[in-house]
Each structure stands twice: as structure tokens, then as C-alpha cells.
Coordinates of N, CA and C in Angstrom, one line a residue:
Chain E
X73 N -48.3 -100.7 61.7 CA -48.0 -100.2 60.4 C -46.8 -99.3 60.4
X74 N -45.8 -99.6 59.6 CA -44.6 -98.8 59.5 C -44.8 -97.7 58.5
X75 N -44.6 -96.4 59.0 CA -44.6 -95.3 58.1 C -43.4 -94.4 58.3
X76 N -42.9 -93.8 57.2 CA -41.8 -92.8 57.3 C -42.2 -91.6 56.4
X77 N -41.8 -90.5 56.8 CA -42.0 -89.3 56.1 C -40.9 -88.3 56.2
X78 N -40.4 -87.8 55.0 CA -39.3 -86.9 55.0 C -39.9 -85.4 55.0
X79 N -39.1 -84.6 55.6 CA -39.4 -83.1 55.6 C -38.2 -82.3 55.5
X80 N -38.3 -81.1 55.0 CA -37.2 -80.2 54.8 C -37.5 -79.2 53.7
X81 N -36.5 -78.3 53.5 CA -36.8 -77.3 52.5 C -36.9 -77.8 51.1
X82 N -37.7 -77.2 50.3 CA -37.9 -77.5 48.9 C -36.8 -76.9 48.0
X83 N -36.3 -75.7 48.5 CA -35.3 -75.0 47.7 C -34.2 -74.6 48.7
X84 N -33.0 -74.8 48.2 CA -31.8 -74.4 48.9 C -30.8 -73.8 48.0
X85 N -30.1 -72.8 48.5 CA -29.1 -72.1 47.6 C -27.8 -72.8 47.6
X86 N -27.0 -72.7 46.5 CA -25.7 -73.3 46.5 C -24.8 -72.9 47.6
X87 N -24.0 -73.8 48.1 CA -23.1 -73.6 49.2 C -23.8 -73.6 50.6
X88 N -25.1 -73.6 50.7 CA -25.7 -73.7 52.0 C -25.8 -75.1 52.5
X89 N -26.2 -75.3 53.7 CA -26.3 -76.6 54.4 C -27.8 -77.0 54.3
X90 N -28.0 -78.3 53.9 CA -29.3 -78.8 53.8 C -29.6 -79.7 55.0
X91 N -30.7 -79.5 55.6 CA -31.1 -80.4 56.8 C -32.4 -81.1 56.5
X92 N -32.4 -82.4 56.5 CA -33.7 -83.2 56.2 C -34.0 -84.0 57.4
X93 N -35.3 -84.1 57.7 CA -35.7 -84.9 58.8 C -36.6 -86.0 58.4
X94 N -36.4 -87.2 58.9 CA -37.2 -88.4 58.7 C -38.0 -88.7 60.0
X95 N -39.3 -88.6 59.9 CA -40.1 -88.9 61.1 C -40.8 -90.2 60.8
X96 N -40.7 -91.1 61.7 CA -41.3 -92.5 61.5 C -42.1 -93.0 62.6
X97 N -42.9 -94.0 62.3 CA -43.8 -94.6 63.3 C -43.9 -96.1 63.0
X98 N -44.4 -96.8 63.9 CA -44.6 -98.2 63.7 C -43.4 -99.1 64.1
X99 N -42.3 -98.5 64.5 CA -41.1 -99.2 64.9 C -40.3 -98.3 65.8
X100 N -39.4 -98.9 66.5 CA -38.4 -98.1 67.3 C -37.0 -98.3 66.7
X101 N -36.3 -97.3 66.5 CA -34.9 -97.4 66.0 C -34.0 -98.0 67.0
X102 N -34.4 -98.1 68.3 CA -33.6 -98.7 69.3 C -33.8 -100.2 69.3
X103 N -34.7 -100.7 68.5 CA -34.9 -102.2 68.4 C -33.7 -102.8 67.7
X104 N -33.3 -104.0 68.1 CA -32.1 -104.7 67.6 C -32.2 -104.8 66.1
X105 N -31.2 -104.4 65.4 CA -31.0 -104.5 63.9 C -31.9 -103.6 63.2
X106 N -32.5 -102.6 63.9 CA -33.3 -101.6 63.1 C -32.3 -100.5 62.7
X107 N -32.5 -100.0 61.5 CA -31.7 -98.9 61.0 C -32.5 -98.1 60.0
X108 N -32.1 -96.9 59.8 CA -32.7 -96.0 58.8 C -31.6 -95.4 57.9
X109 N -31.9 -95.4 56.6 CA -31.0 -94.9 55.6 C -31.7 -93.7 54.9
X110 N -30.8 -92.9 54.3 CA -31.2 -91.8 53.4 C -30.7 -92.3 52.0
X111 N -31.6 -92.1 51.0 CA -31.3 -92.5 49.7 C -31.8 -91.3 48.8
X112 N -31.2 -91.0 47.7 CA -31.6 -89.9 46.9 C -31.7 -90.4 45.4
X113 N -32.5 -89.6 44.7 CA -32.7 -89.9 43.2 C -32.8 -88.6 42.5
X114 N -31.7 -88.2 41.7 CA -31.8 -87.0 40.9 C -32.9 -87.2 39.8
X115 N -33.5 -86.2 39.3 CA -34.5 -86.3 38.3 C -34.1 -87.2 37.1
X116 N -34.9 -88.2 36.8 CA -34.6 -89.1 35.7 C -33.4 -90.0 35.9
X117 N -32.8 -90.1 37.1 CA -31.6 -90.9 37.3 C -31.9 -92.0 38.3
X118 N -30.8 -92.7 38.6 CA -31.0 -93.9 39.5 C -30.9 -93.5 41.0
X119 N -31.3 -94.5 41.8 CA -31.2 -94.3 43.2 C -29.7 -94.3 43.7
X120 N -29.5 -93.6 44.7 CA -28.1 -93.5 45.3 C -28.2 -93.5 46.8
X121 N -27.6 -94.5 47.4 CA -27.6 -94.6 48.9 C -26.7 -93.6 49.4
X122 N -27.1 -92.9 50.5 CA -26.3 -91.9 51.1 C -25.7 -92.2 52.5
X123 N -26.5 -92.7 53.4 CA -26.1 -92.8 54.7 C -27.0 -93.7 55.5
X124 N -26.5 -94.3 56.6 CA -27.3 -95.2 57.4 C -26.9 -95.0 58.9
X125 N -27.9 -95.0 59.8 CA -27.7 -95.1 61.2 C -28.4 -96.3 61.8
X126 N -27.7 -97.0 62.7 CA -28.4 -98.2 63.2 C -28.8 -98.1 64.6
X127 N -29.4 -99.1 65.2 CA -29.9 -99.1 66.5 C -28.9 -98.8 67.6
X128 N -27.6 -99.2 67.2 CA -26.5 -99.0 68.1 C -25.8 -97.7 67.9
X129 N -26.4 -96.8 67.1 CA -25.8 -95.5 66.8 C -24.5 -95.6 65.9
X130 N -24.3 -96.7 65.3 CA -23.2 -96.8 64.3 C -23.7 -96.1 63.0
X131 N -22.8 -95.4 62.3 CA -23.2 -94.6 61.2 C -22.3 -95.0 60.0
X132 N -22.9 -95.0 58.8 CA -22.1 -95.4 57.6 C -22.5 -94.4 56.5
X133 N -21.5 -94.0 55.7 CA -21.7 -93.0 54.7 C -21.2 -93.4 53.3
X134 N -21.9 -92.9 52.3 CA -21.4 -93.1 50.9 C -20.0 -92.5 50.8
X135 N -19.1 -93.2 50.3 CA -17.7 -92.8 50.3 C -17.5 -91.4 49.6
X136 N -18.3 -91.3 48.5 CA -18.1 -90.1 47.6 C -18.7 -88.8 48.3
X137 N -19.5 -89.0 49.3 CA -20.1 -87.8 50.0 C -19.8 -87.8 51.5
X138 N -18.9 -88.6 51.9 CA -18.7 -88.8 53.4 C -18.3 -87.5 54.1
X139 N -17.6 -86.6 53.4 CA -17.1 -85.4 54.0 C -18.2 -84.4 54.2
X140 N -19.3 -84.5 53.5 CA -20.4 -83.5 53.5 C -21.6 -84.0 54.3
X141 N -21.7 -85.2 54.7 CA -22.9 -85.7 55.3 C -22.7 -86.0 56.8
X142 N -23.8 -85.8 57.5 CA -23.9 -86.2 58.9 C -25.3 -86.8 59.1
X143 N -25.4 -88.0 59.7 CA -26.6 -88.6 60.0 C -26.7 -88.7 61.5
X144 N -27.9 -88.5 62.1 CA -28.1 -88.7 63.5 C -29.5 -89.1 63.8
X145 N -29.7 -89.7 65.0 CA -31.0 -90.2 65.3 C -31.5 -89.6 66.7
X146 N -32.8 -89.4 66.8 CA -33.4 -89.0 68.1 C -34.4 -90.0 68.4
X147 N -34.0 -91.0 69.2 CA -34.9 -92.1 69.5 C -36.2 -91.6 70.2
X148 N -36.1 -90.6 71.0 CA -37.4 -90.2 71.8 C -38.4 -89.5 70.8
X149 N -37.9 -88.9 69.7 CA -38.8 -88.3 68.8 C -39.1 -89.1 67.6
X150 N -38.5 -90.3 67.5 CA -38.7 -91.2 66.3 C -38.3 -90.4 65.1
X151 N -37.1 -89.8 65.1 CA -36.6 -89.1 64.0 C -35.1 -89.4 63.6
X152 N -34.8 -89.3 62.4 CA -33.5 -89.4 61.9 C -33.2 -88.2 61.0
X153 N -32.1 -87.5 61.2 CA -31.8 -86.3 60.6 C -30.5 -86.4 59.7
X154 N -30.6 -85.9 58.5 CA -29.4 -85.9 57.6 C -29.1 -84.4 57.3
X155 N -27.8 -84.1 57.5 CA -27.3 -82.8 57.1 C -26.3 -83.0 55.9
X156 N -26.4 -82.1 55.0 CA -25.5 -82.1 53.8 C -24.9 -80.7 53.7
X157 N -23.6 -80.6 53.8 CA -23.0 -79.2 53.7 C -22.7 -78.9 52.3
X158 N -22.5 -77.6 52.0 CA -22.0 -77.1 50.8 C -22.7 -77.7 49.6
X159 N -24.0 -77.5 49.5 CA -24.8 -78.1 48.5 C -24.5 -77.5 47.1
X160 N -24.8 -78.2 46.1 CA -24.5 -77.8 44.7 C -25.7 -78.2 43.9
X161 N -25.9 -77.5 42.7 CA -27.1 -77.9 41.9 C -27.1 -79.4 41.6
X162 N -26.0 -80.1 41.5 CA -26.0 -81.5 41.3 C -26.6 -82.3 42.5
X163 N -26.9 -81.7 43.6 CA -27.5 -82.3 44.7 C -29.1 -82.2 44.6
X164 N -29.5 -81.6 43.5 CA -31.0 -81.6 43.3 C -31.5 -83.0 43.1
X165 N -32.4 -83.4 43.9 CA -32.9 -84.8 43.9 C -34.1 -84.9 44.8
X166 N -34.8 -86.1 44.6 CA -35.8 -86.5 45.6 C -35.0 -87.3 46.6
X167 N -35.2 -86.9 47.9 CA -34.5 -87.6 49.0 C -35.5 -88.5 49.7
X168 N -35.2 -89.7 49.9 CA -36.0 -90.7 50.6 C -35.3 -91.1 51.9
X169 N -36.1 -91.4 52.9 CA -35.6 -92.2 54.0 C -36.3 -93.6 54.0
X170 N -35.6 -94.5 54.4 CA -36.0 -95.9 54.3 C -35.6 -96.7 55.5
X171 N -36.4 -97.7 55.9 CA -36.0 -98.5 57.0 C -35.5 -99.9 56.6
X172 N -34.5 -100.4 57.4 CA -34.1 -101.8 57.3 C -34.3 -102.4 58.6
X173 N -34.7 -103.7 58.6 CA -34.9 -104.4 59.9 C -34.0 -105.6 60.0
X174 N -33.0 -105.6 59.1 CA -31.9 -106.6 59.2 C -30.6 -105.8 59.1
X175 N -29.5 -106.4 59.5 CA -28.2 -105.8 59.5 C -27.2 -106.7 58.7
X176 N -26.0 -106.2 58.6 CA -25.0 -106.9 58.0 C -25.2 -107.0 56.5
X177 N -24.7 -108.1 55.9 CA -24.8 -108.2 54.4 C -26.2 -108.3 53.9
X178 N -27.2 -108.5 54.7 CA -28.6 -108.7 54.3 C -29.4 -107.4 54.2
X179 N -28.7 -106.2 54.5 CA -29.4 -105.0 54.6 C -30.2 -104.7 53.3
X180 N -31.5 -104.5 53.4 CA -32.3 -104.0 52.3 C -33.4 -103.1 53.0
X181 N -34.1 -102.4 52.1 CA -35.0 -101.3 52.6 C -36.5 -101.7 52.4
X182 N -37.1 -102.1 53.5 CA -38.4 -102.7 53.5 C -39.5 -101.7 53.6
X183 N -39.2 -100.5 54.0 CA -40.3 -99.5 54.0 C -39.6 -98.1 53.7
X184 N -40.3 -97.4 52.9 CA -39.8 -96.1 52.4 C -40.8 -95.0 52.7
X185 N -40.3 -93.8 52.8 CA -41.1 -92.6 52.8 C -41.5 -92.2 51.4
X186 N -42.4 -91.3 51.2 CA -42.8 -90.8 49.9 C -41.8 -90.0 49.2
X187 N -40.8 -89.5 49.9 CA -39.7 -88.7 49.3 C -40.0 -87.2 49.4
X188 N -39.0 -86.4 49.4 CA -39.1 -85.0 49.3 C -38.2 -84.4 48.3
X189 N -38.7 -83.6 47.4 CA -37.9 -83.0 46.3 C -37.1 -81.8 46.8
X190 N -35.8 -81.8 46.7 CA -35.0 -80.7 47.1 C -34.3 -80.1 45.8
X191 N -34.5 -78.9 45.6 CA -33.9 -78.2 44.4 C -32.8 -77.3 44.9
X192 N -31.6 -77.4 44.4 CA -30.5 -76.5 44.7 C -30.4 -75.5 43.6
X193 N -30.6 -74.2 43.9 CA -30.6 -73.2 42.9 C -30.5 -71.8 43.5
X194 N -29.8 -70.9 42.9 CA -29.7 -69.6 43.4 C -30.9 -68.7 42.9
Chain O
X140 N -15.1 -99.1 44.5 CA -16.4 -99.4 45.0 C -17.1 -100.4 44.1
X141 N -18.1 -101.1 44.7 CA -18.8 -102.2 44.0 C -19.8 -101.6 43.0
X142 N -19.8 -102.2 41.8 CA -20.7 -101.7 40.8 C -21.7 -102.7 40.3
X143 N -22.9 -102.3 40.2 CA -24.0 -103.2 39.7 C -24.4 -102.7 38.4
X144 N -24.5 -103.6 37.4 CA -24.8 -103.1 36.0 C -26.1 -103.8 35.6
X145 N -27.1 -102.9 35.1 CA -28.4 -103.4 34.6 C -28.6 -102.9 33.2
X146 N -29.3 -103.6 32.4 CA -29.7 -103.1 31.1 C -30.6 -101.9 31.2
X147 N -30.5 -100.9 30.4 CA -31.4 -99.7 30.6 C -32.9 -100.0 30.4
X148 N -33.2 -100.9 29.5 CA -34.6 -101.2 29.2 C -34.8 -102.6 28.8
X149 N -36.0 -103.1 29.1 CA -36.5 -104.4 28.7 C -38.0 -104.2 28.2
X150 N -38.3 -104.7 27.0 CA -39.6 -104.6 26.5 C -40.2 -106.0 26.5
X151 N -41.5 -106.2 26.8 CA -42.1 -107.5 26.8 C -43.6 -107.4 26.5
X152 N -44.1 -108.3 25.8 CA -45.5 -108.4 25.5 C -46.3 -108.8 26.7
X153 N -47.6 -108.4 26.8 CA -48.4 -108.9 27.9 C -48.5 -110.4 27.9
X154 N -48.4 -111.0 29.1 CA -48.5 -112.4 29.3 C -47.2 -113.1 29.1
X155 N -46.2 -112.5 28.6 CA -44.9 -113.1 28.4 C -44.0 -112.9 29.7
X156 N -42.8 -113.4 29.6 CA -41.9 -113.3 30.8 C -40.8 -112.3 30.6
X157 N -40.6 -111.4 31.6 CA -39.5 -110.4 31.5 C -38.4 -110.9 32.5
X158 N -37.2 -110.8 32.0 CA -36.0 -111.1 32.8 C -35.1 -109.9 32.8
X159 N -34.8 -109.5 34.0 CA -34.0 -108.3 34.2 C -32.7 -108.8 34.9
X160 N -31.5 -108.5 34.3 CA -30.3 -108.9 34.9 C -29.6 -107.8 35.7
X161 N -28.8 -108.2 36.6 CA -28.0 -107.3 37.5 C -26.6 -108.0 37.6
X162 N -25.6 -107.4 36.9 CA -24.3 -107.9 36.9 C -23.4 -107.3 37.9
X163 N -22.6 -108.1 38.6 CA -21.6 -107.6 39.5 C -20.5 -108.7 39.8
X164 N -19.3 -108.3 40.1 CA -18.2 -109.2 40.3 C -18.6 -110.1 41.5
X165 N -18.7 -111.4 41.2 CA -19.0 -112.4 42.2 C -20.3 -112.0 43.0
X166 N -21.3 -111.5 42.3 CA -22.5 -111.1 42.9 C -23.2 -112.3 43.6
X167 N -22.9 -113.5 43.2 CA -23.5 -114.7 43.8 C -23.1 -114.8 45.3
X168 N -22.1 -114.0 45.7 CA -21.7 -114.0 47.1 C -22.4 -112.9 47.9
X169 N -23.3 -112.2 47.3 CA -24.0 -111.1 48.0 C -25.5 -111.5 48.1
X170 N -26.1 -110.9 49.0 CA -27.6 -110.9 49.1 C -28.1 -109.8 48.2
X171 N -28.9 -110.2 47.2 CA -29.4 -109.2 46.2 C -30.9 -109.0 46.5
X172 N -31.3 -107.7 46.4 CA -32.6 -107.3 46.6 C -33.1 -106.5 45.4
X173 N -34.4 -106.6 45.1 CA -35.0 -105.9 43.9 C -36.1 -105.0 44.3
X174 N -36.2 -103.8 43.7 CA -37.2 -102.8 44.0 C -37.9 -102.5 42.7
X175 N -39.2 -102.3 42.8 CA -40.0 -101.8 41.7 C -40.4 -100.3 42.0
X176 N -40.2 -99.4 41.1 CA -40.5 -98.0 41.3 C -41.4 -97.5 40.1
X177 N -42.7 -97.3 40.4 CA -43.6 -96.8 39.4 C -43.4 -95.3 39.4
X178 N -43.9 -94.7 38.3 CA -43.7 -93.2 38.0 C -44.2 -92.4 39.2
X179 N -43.4 -91.6 39.7 CA -43.8 -90.6 40.7 C -44.0 -91.3 42.1
X180 N -43.6 -92.5 42.3 CA -43.8 -93.2 43.6 C -42.4 -93.6 44.2
X181 N -42.4 -93.9 45.4 CA -41.3 -94.4 46.1 C -41.0 -95.9 45.7
X182 N -39.8 -96.4 45.7 CA -39.6 -97.8 45.4 C -40.3 -98.7 46.4
X183 N -40.5 -99.9 46.0 CA -41.1 -101.0 46.8 C -40.3 -102.2 46.6
X184 N -39.9 -102.9 47.7 CA -39.1 -104.1 47.5 C -40.1 -105.2 47.0
X185 N -39.6 -105.9 45.9 CA -40.4 -107.0 45.4 C -39.7 -108.4 45.6
X186 N -38.4 -108.4 45.7 CA -37.6 -109.6 46.1 C -36.5 -109.2 47.0
X187 N -36.3 -110.0 48.1 CA -35.1 -109.7 48.9 C -34.4 -111.0 49.1
X188 N -33.2 -110.9 49.6 CA -32.3 -112.1 49.8 C -32.3 -113.0 48.6
X189 N -32.1 -112.5 47.4 CA -32.0 -113.2 46.2 C -33.3 -113.7 45.6
X190 N -34.2 -114.3 46.5 CA -35.3 -115.0 45.9 C -36.6 -115.0 46.8
X191 N -36.5 -114.3 47.9 CA -37.7 -114.3 48.8 C -38.6 -113.1 48.4
X192 N -39.9 -113.3 48.6 CA -40.9 -112.3 48.3 C -41.5 -111.8 49.6
X193 N -41.6 -110.4 49.7 CA -42.4 -109.9 50.9 C -43.9 -110.3 50.7
X194 N -44.6 -110.3 51.8 CA -46.0 -110.5 51.8 C -46.7 -109.5 50.9
X195 N -47.6 -110.0 50.1 CA -48.3 -109.1 49.2 C -47.7 -109.0 47.8
X196 N -46.5 -109.5 47.6 CA -45.9 -109.5 46.3 C -46.3 -110.8 45.5
X197 N -46.8 -110.6 44.3 CA -47.3 -111.8 43.6 C -46.2 -112.8 43.3
X198 N -46.6 -114.1 43.3 CA -45.6 -115.2 43.0 C -45.0 -115.0 41.6
X199 N -45.6 -114.1 40.7 CA -45.1 -113.9 39.4 C -43.7 -113.3 39.5
X200 N -43.3 -112.7 40.6 CA -42.0 -112.1 40.8 C -41.1 -113.1 41.5
X201 N -40.0 -113.4 40.8 CA -39.0 -114.4 41.4 C -37.6 -113.9 41.1
X202 N -36.7 -114.4 41.9 CA -35.3 -114.0 41.7 C -34.3 -115.2 41.8
X203 N -33.2 -115.0 41.2 CA -32.1 -116.0 41.3 C -30.8 -115.2 41.3
X204 N -29.8 -115.9 41.8 CA -28.4 -115.2 41.9 C -27.4 -116.3 41.9
X205 N -26.4 -116.1 40.9 CA -25.3 -117.1 40.9 C -24.2 -116.4 40.1
X206 N -23.0 -116.8 40.4 CA -21.8 -116.3 39.7 C -21.7 -114.8 39.6
X207 N -21.8 -114.2 38.5 CA -21.7 -112.8 38.3 C -23.0 -112.1 37.9
X208 N -24.1 -112.9 38.0 CA -25.4 -112.3 37.5 C -26.5 -112.7 38.4
X209 N -27.3 -111.7 38.8 CA -28.6 -111.9 39.5 C -29.7 -111.6 38.5
X210 N -30.8 -112.3 38.7 CA -31.9 -112.1 37.7 C -33.2 -111.9 38.4
X211 N -34.0 -110.9 38.1 CA -35.4 -110.8 38.5 C -36.2 -111.3 37.3
X212 N -37.1 -112.2 37.6 CA -38.0 -112.7 36.5 C -39.5 -112.3 36.9
X213 N -40.1 -111.7 35.9 CA -41.6 -111.4 36.1 C -42.3 -112.2 35.1
X214 N -43.1 -113.2 35.6 CA -43.9 -114.1 34.7 C -45.3 -113.4 34.4
X215 N -45.8 -113.8 33.3 CA -47.2 -113.4 32.9 C -47.3 -111.9 33.1
X216 N -46.5 -111.2 32.5 CA -46.4 -109.7 32.6 C -47.7 -109.0 32.3
X217 N -48.0 -108.0 33.1 CA -49.3 -107.3 32.9 C -48.9 -105.8 32.8
X218 N -49.8 -105.0 32.3 CA -49.6 -103.6 32.1 C -49.2 -102.9 33.4
X219 N -49.7 -103.4 34.5 CA -49.4 -102.8 35.8 C -47.9 -103.1 36.3
X220 N -47.2 -103.9 35.6 CA -45.8 -104.2 35.9 C -44.8 -103.1 35.3
X221 N -45.4 -102.3 34.4 CA -44.5 -101.2 33.9 C -43.9 -100.3 35.0
X222 N -42.6 -100.3 35.0 CA -42.0 -99.6 36.1 C -40.4 -99.6 35.9
X223 N -39.7 -98.9 36.7 CA -38.3 -99.0 36.8 C -38.0 -100.0 37.9
X224 N -37.0 -100.9 37.6 CA -36.6 -101.9 38.6 C -35.1 -101.7 38.9
X225 N -34.8 -101.8 40.2 CA -33.4 -101.6 40.7 C -33.0 -102.8 41.5
X226 N -31.8 -103.3 41.3 CA -31.2 -104.2 42.2 C -30.3 -103.5 43.2
X227 N -30.1 -104.2 44.3 CA -29.3 -103.5 45.4 C -28.6 -104.6 46.2
X228 N -27.4 -104.3 46.7 CA -26.7 -105.1 47.6 C -26.1 -104.2 48.7
X229 N -25.7 -104.8 49.8 CA -25.0 -104.1 50.8 C -23.5 -104.7 50.7
X230 N -22.6 -103.8 50.4 CA -21.2 -104.1 50.3 C -20.6 -104.1 51.7
X231 N -20.4 -105.2 52.3 CA -19.9 -105.3 53.7 C -18.4 -105.0 53.8
X232 N -17.7 -105.1 52.6 CA -16.3 -104.8 52.7 C -16.0 -103.3 53.0
X233 N -16.9 -102.5 52.7 CA -16.7 -101.1 53.1 C -18.0 -100.4 53.6
X234 N -19.0 -101.3 54.0 CA -20.2 -100.8 54.6 C -20.9 -99.7 53.8
X235 N -21.2 -100.1 52.5 CA -21.9 -99.2 51.6 C -23.1 -99.9 51.0
X236 N -24.2 -99.1 50.9 CA -25.3 -99.6 50.1 C -25.0 -99.3 48.6
X237 N -25.4 -100.2 47.8 CA -25.1 -100.1 46.4 C -26.4 -100.4 45.6
X238 N -26.8 -99.5 44.7 CA -27.9 -99.7 43.8 C -27.4 -99.9 42.4
X239 N -28.1 -100.7 41.6 CA -27.9 -100.8 40.2 C -28.4 -99.6 39.5
X240 N -28.1 -99.5 38.2 CA -28.4 -98.4 37.4 C -29.9 -98.3 37.0
X241 N -30.6 -99.4 37.2 CA -32.0 -99.4 36.9 C -32.4 -99.9 35.5
X242 N -33.5 -100.5 35.4 CA -34.0 -101.1 34.2 C -35.5 -100.7 34.0
X243 N -35.8 -100.0 32.9 CA -37.2 -99.7 32.7 C -37.9 -100.8 31.9
X244 N -38.9 -101.3 32.5 CA -39.7 -102.4 31.9 C -40.9 -101.8 31.2
X245 N -41.0 -102.0 29.9 CA -42.1 -101.5 29.1 C -42.9 -102.7 28.6
X246 N -44.2 -102.6 28.8 CA -45.1 -103.6 28.4 C -45.7 -103.2 27.0
X247 N -45.5 -104.0 26.0 CA -45.8 -103.6 24.7 C -47.3 -103.5 24.4

């Protein structure tokens, strides 16, 4: 059974760095074509893909946020970490991590964590 | 960047058919995936690769994709189908995940 769970601070001050951790089980990110993405959803708004790391440690980022995001994986801990620098109230959102088990143009998200709400406020 | 356009809302009577469109330039050349998100919950994939269903998803959910429009069809709509629905593609030209703007399905 595949499970993912996000963890991190519920409240962050503007200009600080946000660090989120995705802890997963039921698969290994070192498996061929396995990857984990971060996706966020501001209150009442649509989903926004943020970043992906794959089994080969290739990393991809949303163009609009590329300069502020870093994604990394720890295969031994079954974790993927996302850091976002210089946060702003507009970064207030529920942050999800999600797994893909295919790569290339077929990438879709077959398992999701429950999400964690992050509020950016002073 | 690639843009996916969905109608904000679709209303349908119980037992009828709901059709949710997802527009994009030559979207027929992409693999389109659809997610259902009920209030307060994480999204769940209901159709992947244009028209395939994950195990556990009812046959009432089907998808098609051609030209500039992909469509998610929900047959025999029930109250439990009320949710937001999102289309998604992977834009290989610049390695980006792209979601549509979402469609709220209301069962009358």
C-alpha cells in the first residue's frame, strides 16, 4: 500500500524559508521511473505543480518559482524535501506531495498525501 | 507555458451525464489525466492517459482526447460525484507539470 504524508510548519513569516518533508512508504524512489512531486493549492484556488525529483535524481521546477525552490530526496529515509525561500503571503496554500510511477510525457500523480496547510503571515 | 482551460462549473441532474472539457493547443498530442477532488480532501486520479481508469474507479467515468479538447464524461451522475475536477498534462517541451483551472460539478 502506497502512502505519503507531508510535514512542516503551519505558520511561516514573510521572507523566511519554508521546508517541507514528504515521508512515504510502499515504494522506493530508487525504483525505475519512480518520482515524487510537490503540488500546492491556495485556498479556493486551483492546483499548481511545483517540482519533481525522479529515481535518477533529476529535478524539475515550475518556471515561475524555479529561483526559490529546491527539491531533494533521501532514499534511505524514504523522504523528499522541498525548500522554498523568501516566502510571501501569496505562498499560503495546502502543499501536497504526490507519486508518479511513470516518466516522460505520461507523468501523472497516482498517489497523494493528505496535504499540509502552510500560512505565511507576520 | 502551456495553458489548460476548463469551464468553472457544470451542473447536472442526478442520473444524467456530465461532460467536462479541458482545452489546450493541440492537446490531442498530450497524455491527459483527470483528478477528482472532494471538499477538504486530496485529489484522486479518475482517468489517466486520456481514457484509462485506475482500479476502483467506476466505469461511469470515461475520457477522450482529440484536437484541442479533452473531455471527462461522468455517466449516471450521483450526488457523490459532486467535486472539483482537474485535468493535467506533462509538458515535455519544458518539463513542467500543468493543471487546468478546475471545474466544479454540482448535482442538482
